[in-house]
Amino acid sequence: MRVGILTGGGDCPGLNAAIRAVVKRGTAEHGMSIVGFRNGWQGVIDGDAVPLTRDDVSGILVHGGTMLGTARCHPHKVDGGIEAVQQTVADEKLDALICIGGDGTLRAASKVNKSGVPVIGIPKTIDNDVVGTDASIGFDTAVTIATEAIDRLHSTAESHNRVMVVELMGRHCGWIAVTAGIAGGADIVLAPESPFDIEQIGRKIRHRHRYKNFSIVAVAEGAVPAEGSAWDASETLDEKGNPIAGQVGMQVTRAIERITGFPSRLTTLGYVQRGGVPTAADRLLATRFGVAAIDAAAEGNFGTYSALRGEHIEMLDFDVMAGKTKYVPNELLQTAWGL
Ligand code: F6P
């Protein structure tokens, strides 16, 4: 059996661990040949393939990013994209394609699968918003990095009597802000799931500063003000309607300083959250996802993706996640706010 593999969407720690697992398990256990595609779906469209052996993946377990490169490319949105993918699969004599990606890349994988190409998915995204799986590759590392950042911000907050705002990634969901906020002891957590009232935030901070001299505010980049708030959201979005990194954090910081009178500073963590060495949990998850995906390929279980369900890895149909988003549940939001 010949199996292709690609990584699409934003990079994250743990992608290489998943590639390694697919190559090692596929060659040793199933006697397969594995072919890597460079730069996500673009590489499949272009036929940009490279053979992958056990030697090629030796030592990559601990490396961040992806040895294959990545791109935000969706074949169904490119003229003739699906046909080009079908052609490459035929040219390379592939029996299956394994696609490691977030919701956008996996949605594309589902479309390609429906066109007759046998595809299997592996969910990765620091945003943790893929439906059906308890966690996606990269999320644990991002939360660990964000928590450490909040820990470190406490020093300056306390020493200078400041409000320290930290903006964390998450355009549509606040998984990183909420979980790192809880783990790091942030006093205020703002997530896209629940629009905020900046005047109320200001009142909370003023109240806290009667007995404490500092506050930490964790803000997801996609956090939005409640309807009717005096807030110009247009400055925070780019031409595609996506949040511009640092903009929501900056507006929140300025507003808090104006309302409370306390000196306030912003730290935008940005791509640091996606970089560097994966945590043990992400290496483990990526390896388990890789093994499950290549075993599914051997069994001919196509149109599915690996998912963590409690203690177990299961293969779910692409339809389970298609068009849906895994938002932060209310219980977690309440935990972040209720301390
Ligand atoms: O997909 C993860 C993510 O890190 C988002 O949280 C973030 O907004 C986005 O990617 C930005 O990535 P890029 O600038 O690479 O498109």
CSV table of C-alpha atoms and ligand atoms in Angstrom, one decimal:
chain,number,residue,atom,x,y,z
A,1,MET,CA,0.0,0.0,0.0
A,2,ARG,CA,1.2,3.5,-0.8
A,3,VAL,CA,0.0,6.3,1.5
A,4,GLY,CA,0.5,10.1,1.1
A,5,ILE,CA,0.7,12.5,4.1
A,6,LEU,CA,0.4,16.3,4.4
A,7,THR,CA,0.2,19.0,7.1
A,8,GLY,CA,-2.1,21.9,6.4
A,9,GLY,CA,-3.2,25.2,8.1
A,10,GLY,CA,-1.1,26.9,10.8
A,11,ASP,CA,1.8,25.0,12.2
A,12,CYS,CA,1.9,23.8,15.8
A,13,PRO,CA,4.0,21.6,18.1
A,14,GLY,CA,3.4,17.9,17.6
A,15,LEU,CA,3.0,17.7,13.8
A,16,ASN,CA,6.4,16.0,13.4
A,17,ALA,CA,5.5,13.5,16.1
A,18,ALA,CA,2.4,12.5,14.1
A,19,ILE,CA,4.3,12.3,10.8
A,20,ARG,CA,6.9,10.1,12.6
A,21,ALA,CA,4.3,7.8,14.0
A,22,VAL,CA,2.6,7.3,10.5
A,23,VAL,CA,5.9,6.6,8.8
A,24,LYS,CA,7.3,4.2,11.5
A,25,ARG,CA,4.0,2.3,12.0
A,26,GLY,CA,3.2,2.3,8.3
A,27,THR,CA,6.5,0.9,7.2
A,28,ALA,CA,7.2,-1.5,10.1
A,29,GLU,CA,3.8,-2.9,10.9
A,30,HIS,CA,2.0,-2.7,7.6
A,31,GLY,CA,4.9,-2.8,5.0
A,32,MET,CA,3.6,0.4,3.4
A,33,SER,CA,5.5,3.1,1.4
A,34,ILE,CA,4.9,6.6,2.7
A,35,VAL,CA,5.1,9.7,0.6
A,36,GLY,CA,5.1,13.3,2.1
A,37,PHE,CA,3.6,16.3,0.3
A,38,ARG,CA,5.2,19.7,0.9
A,39,ASN,CA,3.2,22.7,1.9
A,40,GLY,CA,-0.2,21.2,2.7
A,41,TRP,CA,-2.9,20.7,0.0
A,42,GLN,CA,-0.9,23.0,-2.3
A,43,GLY,CA,1.8,20.3,-2.5
A,44,VAL,CA,-0.8,17.7,-3.5
A,45,ILE,CA,-2.2,20.0,-6.2
A,46,ASP,CA,1.3,20.6,-7.5
A,47,GLY,CA,2.5,17.0,-7.1
A,48,ASP,CA,5.3,18.2,-4.8
A,49,ALA,CA,6.1,14.8,-3.2
A,50,VAL,CA,9.0,13.3,-1.3
A,51,PRO,CA,9.4,9.7,-0.2
A,52,LEU,CA,9.6,9.3,3.6
A,53,THR,CA,11.6,6.5,5.3
A,54,ARG,CA,12.2,5.7,8.9
A,55,ASP,CA,15.6,7.4,8.6
A,56,ASP,CA,13.9,10.6,7.4
A,57,VAL,CA,11.7,10.9,10.5
A,58,SER,CA,14.4,9.8,13.0
A,59,GLY,CA,14.9,12.5,15.7
A,60,ILE,CA,11.9,14.7,14.7
A,61,LEU,CA,9.7,13.7,17.7
A,62,VAL,CA,10.8,16.7,19.7
A,63,HIS,CA,10.9,19.3,16.9
A,64,GLY,CA,8.2,22.0,16.6
A,65,GLY,CA,6.7,23.0,13.3
A,66,THR,CA,6.4,20.5,10.4
A,67,MET,CA,9.2,18.9,8.4
A,68,LEU,CA,6.8,18.9,5.4
A,69,GLY,CA,6.0,22.6,5.5
A,70,THR,CA,2.4,23.9,5.6
A,71,ALA,CA,0.0,26.3,3.8
A,72,ARG,CA,-3.6,27.5,4.1
A,73,CYS,CA,-4.8,26.0,0.9
A,74,HIS,CA,-8.2,24.3,0.3
A,75,PRO,CA,-8.4,22.4,-3.0
A,76,HIS,CA,-12.2,22.9,-3.3
A,77,LYS,CA,-11.6,26.6,-3.2
A,78,VAL,CA,-9.0,26.5,-6.0
A,79,ASP,CA,-10.0,26.3,-9.7
A,80,GLY,CA,-9.5,22.7,-10.7
A,81,GLY,CA,-8.0,21.9,-7.3
A,82,ILE,CA,-9.9,18.7,-6.6
A,83,GLU,CA,-9.1,17.4,-10.1
A,84,ALA,CA,-5.4,18.2,-9.6
A,85,VAL,CA,-5.4,16.3,-6.3
A,86,GLN,CA,-7.1,13.3,-8.0
A,87,GLN,CA,-4.4,13.5,-10.7
A,88,THR,CA,-1.5,13.5,-8.2
A,89,VAL,CA,-3.0,10.6,-6.3
A,90,ALA,CA,-3.2,8.6,-9.6
A,91,ASP,CA,0.3,9.7,-10.7
A,92,GLU,CA,1.8,8.7,-7.3
A,93,LYS,CA,-0.3,5.5,-7.3
A,94,LEU,CA,-1.5,6.3,-3.8
A,95,ASP,CA,-4.1,4.1,-2.0
A,96,ALA,CA,-4.8,6.7,0.7
A,97,LEU,CA,-4.0,10.2,1.9
A,98,ILE,CA,-3.5,11.2,5.5
A,99,CYS,CA,-4.2,14.9,6.2
A,100,ILE,CA,-3.1,16.5,9.4
A,101,GLY,CA,-5.0,19.8,9.9
A,102,GLY,CA,-7.4,22.0,11.8
A,103,ASP,CA,-11.0,22.5,11.0
A,104,GLY,CA,-10.4,24.2,7.6
A,105,THR,CA,-7.9,21.6,6.4
A,106,LEU,CA,-10.1,18.7,7.6
A,107,ARG,CA,-13.1,20.3,5.9
A,108,ALA,CA,-11.1,20.2,2.7
A,109,ALA,CA,-10.1,16.6,3.4
A,110,SER,CA,-13.8,15.7,3.7
A,111,LYS,CA,-14.6,17.3,0.3
A,112,VAL,CA,-11.6,15.5,-1.3
A,113,ASN,CA,-12.7,12.2,0.3
A,114,LYS,CA,-16.3,12.8,-1.1
A,115,SER,CA,-14.7,13.2,-4.6
A,116,GLY,CA,-13.5,9.6,-4.5
A,117,VAL,CA,-10.0,10.0,-3.0
A,118,PRO,CA,-9.6,7.8,0.1
A,119,VAL,CA,-8.7,10.3,2.9
A,120,ILE,CA,-8.1,10.0,6.6
A,121,GLY,CA,-7.7,13.0,9.0
A,122,ILE,CA,-5.7,13.8,12.1
A,123,PRO,CA,-6.9,16.9,14.1
A,124,LYS,CA,-4.3,19.5,15.0
A,125,THR,CA,-4.9,23.0,16.2
A,126,ILE,CA,-3.8,25.1,19.1
A,127,ASP,CA,-7.3,26.5,19.1
A,128,ASN,CA,-8.7,23.1,20.2
A,129,ASP,CA,-11.9,23.8,18.3
A,130,VAL,CA,-12.3,20.5,16.2
A,131,VAL,CA,-15.6,18.8,17.2
A,132,GLY,CA,-15.6,15.2,18.3
A,133,THR,CA,-12.2,15.0,19.9
A,134,ASP,CA,-11.4,15.9,23.5
A,135,ALA,CA,-8.1,17.5,22.3
A,136,SER,CA,-6.2,18.4,19.2
A,137,ILE,CA,-2.5,18.2,18.6
A,138,GLY,CA,-0.7,21.5,19.7
A,139,PHE,CA,-3.3,22.6,22.3
A,140,ASP,CA,-1.5,21.3,25.4
A,141,THR,CA,1.8,23.0,24.4
A,142,ALA,CA,0.0,26.3,23.6
A,143,VAL,CA,-1.7,26.3,27.0
A,144,THR,CA,1.5,25.4,28.8
A,145,ILE,CA,3.3,28.3,27.1
A,146,ALA,CA,0.5,30.7,27.8
A,147,THR,CA,0.3,29.6,31.4
A,148,GLU,CA,4.0,30.2,31.9
A,149,ALA,CA,3.6,33.7,30.3
A,150,ILE,CA,0.9,34.5,32.8
A,151,ASP,CA,3.0,33.2,35.7
A,152,ARG,CA,5.8,35.5,34.5
A,153,LEU,CA,3.6,38.5,34.1
A,154,HIS,CA,2.7,38.3,37.8
A,155,SER,CA,6.2,39.6,38.7
A,156,THR,CA,5.8,42.9,36.9
A,157,ALA,CA,2.1,43.2,37.8
A,158,GLU,CA,2.9,43.0,41.5
A,159,SER,CA,6.2,45.0,41.4
A,160,HIS,CA,4.7,47.9,39.5
A,161,ASN,CA,1.1,47.8,40.8
A,162,ARG,CA,-0.2,47.4,37.3
A,163,VAL,CA,-3.0,45.7,35.3
A,164,MET,CA,-1.3,43.3,32.9
A,165,VAL,CA,-3.3,42.3,29.9
A,166,VAL,CA,-2.2,39.3,27.9
A,167,GLU,CA,-3.7,38.6,24.5
A,168,LEU,CA,-3.8,34.9,23.5
A,169,MET,CA,-4.7,33.2,20.3
A,170,GLY,CA,-8.2,32.0,19.5
A,171,ARG,CA,-10.3,33.8,16.8
A,172,HIS,CA,-13.6,32.0,17.3
A,173,CYS,CA,-13.0,30.1,20.6
A,174,GLY,CA,-11.3,31.0,23.8
A,175,TRP,CA,-9.8,27.6,24.7
A,176,ILE,CA,-6.3,28.9,25.3
A,177,ALA,CA,-7.4,32.1,27.2
A,178,VAL,CA,-9.8,30.2,29.4
A,179,THR,CA,-7.7,27.2,30.3
A,180,ALA,CA,-4.4,29.1,30.6
A,181,GLY,CA,-6.3,31.9,32.5
A,182,ILE,CA,-7.6,29.3,35.0
A,183,ALA,CA,-4.2,27.6,35.3
A,184,GLY,CA,-2.3,30.9,35.6
A,185,GLY,CA,-4.8,32.5,38.0
A,186,ALA,CA,-5.9,35.3,35.7
A,187,ASP,CA,-8.3,37.7,37.5
A,188,ILE,CA,-10.4,38.4,34.4
A,189,VAL,CA,-10.8,36.1,31.3
A,190,LEU,CA,-12.4,37.3,28.1
A,191,ALA,CA,-13.4,34.8,25.4
A,192,PRO,CA,-15.3,35.0,22.1
A,193,GLU,CA,-18.0,32.7,23.6
A,194,SER,CA,-19.2,35.4,25.9
A,195,PRO,CA,-19.3,39.1,24.8
A,196,PHE,CA,-17.9,41.3,27.5
A,197,ASP,CA,-19.0,44.6,29.1
A,198,ILE,CA,-15.9,46.7,29.5
A,199,GLU,CA,-17.5,49.0,32.1
A,200,GLN,CA,-18.3,45.9,34.2
A,201,ILE,CA,-14.7,44.7,33.8
A,202,GLY,CA,-13.5,48.1,35.0
A,203,ARG,CA,-15.7,47.9,38.1
A,204,LYS,CA,-14.4,44.4,38.9
A,205,ILE,CA,-10.8,45.6,38.7
A,206,ARG,CA,-11.5,48.7,40.8
A,207,HIS,CA,-13.2,46.5,43.4
A,208,ARG,CA,-10.2,44.1,43.5
A,209,HIS,CA,-7.7,46.9,43.8
A,210,ARG,CA,-9.3,47.8,47.2
A,211,TYR,CA,-7.3,44.9,48.7
A,212,LYS,CA,-4.8,43.9,45.9
A,213,ASN,CA,-2.4,46.2,44.0
A,214,PHE,CA,-2.5,44.4,40.6
A,215,SER,CA,-4.6,42.4,38.2
A,216,ILE,CA,-4.0,40.0,35.3
A,217,VAL,CA,-6.4,39.9,32.4
A,218,ALA,CA,-6.3,37.1,29.8
A,219,VAL,CA,-8.0,38.1,26.5
A,220,ALA,CA,-8.6,35.8,23.5
A,221,GLU,CA,-7.8,37.7,20.2
A,222,GLY,CA,-11.4,37.0,19.1
A,223,ALA,CA,-13.1,38.3,22.3
A,224,VAL,CA,-15.9,40.7,21.4
A,225,PRO,CA,-17.7,43.4,23.3
A,226,ALA,CA,-21.4,43.0,24.2
A,227,GLU,CA,-23.9,44.7,21.8
A,228,GLY,CA,-24.4,48.3,22.6
A,229,SER,CA,-21.0,48.8,24.2
A,230,ALA,CA,-19.0,51.9,23.3
A,231,TRP,CA,-16.4,50.1,21.3
A,232,ASP,CA,-15.3,50.3,17.7
A,233,ALA,CA,-14.8,46.7,16.6
A,234,SER,CA,-13.9,47.7,13.0
A,235,GLU,CA,-10.4,48.7,14.1
A,236,THR,CA,-9.8,45.2,15.4
A,237,LEU,CA,-10.6,43.3,12.3
A,238,ASP,CA,-8.8,42.8,8.9
A,239,GLU,CA,-10.4,42.9,5.5
A,240,LYS,CA,-11.5,39.3,5.8
A,241,GLY,CA,-13.2,40.0,9.2
A,242,ASN,CA,-10.4,38.1,11.1
A,243,PRO,CA,-9.1,39.7,14.3
A,244,ILE,CA,-5.8,41.6,13.9
A,245,ALA,CA,-3.3,40.3,16.4
A,246,GLY,CA,-2.9,42.7,19.3
A,247,GLN,CA,-5.8,44.9,18.5
A,248,VAL,CA,-8.4,43.6,20.9
A,249,GLY,CA,-5.8,43.4,23.6
A,250,MET,CA,-4.8,47.0,23.0
A,251,GLN,CA,-8.3,48.3,23.1
A,252,VAL,CA,-9.1,46.3,26.3
A,253,THR,CA,-5.9,47.7,27.9
A,254,ARG,CA,-6.6,51.3,27.0
A,255,ALA,CA,-10.2,51.0,28.1
A,256,ILE,CA,-9.2,49.5,31.5
A,257,GLU,CA,-6.7,52.3,32.1
A,258,ARG,CA,-9.3,54.9,31.2
A,259,ILE,CA,-12.0,53.5,33.3
A,260,THR,CA,-9.9,52.5,36.4
A,261,GLY,CA,-7.1,55.0,36.3
A,262,PHE,CA,-4.6,52.1,37.0
A,263,PRO,CA,-1.5,51.8,34.8
A,264,SER,CA,-2.2,49.0,32.3
A,265,ARG,CA,0.1,47.2,29.9
A,266,LEU,CA,-0.4,44.8,27.1
A,267,THR,CA,1.6,41.6,26.2
A,268,THR,CA,0.6,39.9,22.9
A,269,LEU,CA,1.9,36.4,23.0
A,270,GLY,CA,1.3,35.7,19.2
A,271,TYR,CA,3.2,33.0,17.4
A,272,VAL,CA,5.2,32.1,20.5
A,273,GLN,CA,2.2,30.0,21.4
A,274,ARG,CA,2.6,27.8,18.3
A,275,GLY,CA,6.4,27.4,18.4
A,276,GLY,CA,9.0,25.2,19.9
A,277,VAL,CA,9.2,21.8,21.6
A,278,PRO,CA,5.9,19.9,22.0
A,279,THR,CA,4.9,18.9,25.6
A,280,ALA,CA,4.9,15.2,26.5
A,281,ALA,CA,1.1,15.2,26.3
A,282,ASP,CA,1.2,16.5,22.7
A,283,ARG,CA,3.9,14.0,21.7
A,284,LEU,CA,1.7,11.3,23.1
A,285,LEU,CA,-1.5,12.4,21.5
A,286,ALA,CA,0.2,13.0,18.1
A,287,THR,CA,1.8,9.5,18.2
A,288,ARG,CA,-1.5,7.9,19.1
A,289,PHE,CA,-3.4,9.8,16.4
A,290,GLY,CA,-0.7,8.8,13.9
A,291,VAL,CA,-0.9,5.2,14.8
A,292,ALA,CA,-4.7,5.2,14.7
A,293,ALA,CA,-4.8,6.9,11.3
A,294,ILE,CA,-2.3,4.6,9.5
A,295,ASP,CA,-4.1,1.5,11.0
A,296,ALA,CA,-7.4,2.9,9.6
A,297,ALA,CA,-5.7,3.2,6.2
A,298,ALA,CA,-4.6,-0.4,6.4
A,299,GLU,CA,-8.2,-1.4,7.3
A,300,GLY,CA,-9.7,0.8,4.5
A,301,ASN,CA,-11.6,2.9,7.0
A,302,PHE,CA,-11.6,6.1,4.9
A,303,GLY,CA,-13.5,9.3,5.4
A,304,THR,CA,-12.6,9.3,9.1
A,305,TYR,CA,-10.4,11.2,11.5
A,306,SER,CA,-8.7,10.2,14.7
A,307,ALA,CA,-10.3,11.5,17.9
A,308,LEU,CA,-9.5,11.3,21.6
A,309,ARG,CA,-12.7,10.2,23.5
A,310,GLY,CA,-11.9,9.9,27.2
A,311,GLU,CA,-9.2,7.3,27.5
A,312,HIS,CA,-9.5,6.0,23.9
A,313,ILE,CA,-8.7,6.9,20.4
A,314,GLU,CA,-11.6,6.4,18.0
A,315,MET,CA,-12.0,7.0,14.3
A,316,LEU,CA,-15.0,9.3,13.6
A,317,ASP,CA,-16.7,10.0,10.3
A,318,PHE,CA,-15.8,13.4,8.8
A,319,ASP,CA,-19.5,14.4,9.0
A,320,VAL,CA,-19.2,14.5,12.8
A,321,MET,CA,-17.0,17.6,12.6
A,322,ALA,CA,-18.0,19.2,9.2
A,323,GLY,CA,-19.4,22.7,9.6
A,324,LYS,CA,-19.2,22.7,13.4
A,325,THR,CA,-17.0,24.4,16.0
A,326,LYS,CA,-16.1,23.1,19.5
A,327,TYR,CA,-16.7,26.1,21.7
A,328,VAL,CA,-15.6,26.3,25.3
A,329,PRO,CA,-18.3,24.8,27.5
A,330,ASN,CA,-20.2,27.0,30.0
A,331,GLU,CA,-18.8,25.1,33.0
A,332,LEU,CA,-15.2,26.0,32.1
A,333,LEU,CA,-16.2,29.7,31.5
A,334,GLN,CA,-17.9,29.8,34.9
A,335,THR,CA,-14.8,28.3,36.5
A,336,ALA,CA,-12.7,31.0,34.9
A,337,TRP,CA,-15.0,33.8,36.1
A,338,GLY,CA,-16.1,32.4,39.4
A,339,LEU,CA,-13.0,32.5,41.6
B,1,F6P,O1,-5.1,28.1,13.7
B,1,F6P,C1,-4.5,28.7,14.9
B,1,F6P,C2,-4.2,30.1,14.8
B,1,F6P,O2,-3.1,30.1,15.6
B,1,F6P,C3,-5.2,31.1,15.4
B,1,F6P,O3,-5.4,31.1,16.7
B,1,F6P,C4,-4.7,32.4,14.8
B,1,F6P,O4,-5.6,33.4,14.9
B,1,F6P,C5,-4.3,32.0,13.5
B,1,F6P,O5,-3.9,30.6,13.6
B,1,F6P,C6,-3.3,32.9,12.8
B,1,F6P,O6,-2.4,32.2,12.0
B,1,F6P,P1,-1.8,32.7,10.7
B,1,F6P,O7,-1.3,34.1,10.9
B,1,F6P,O8,-0.7,31.8,10.4
B,1,F6P,O9,-2.9,32.7,9.6
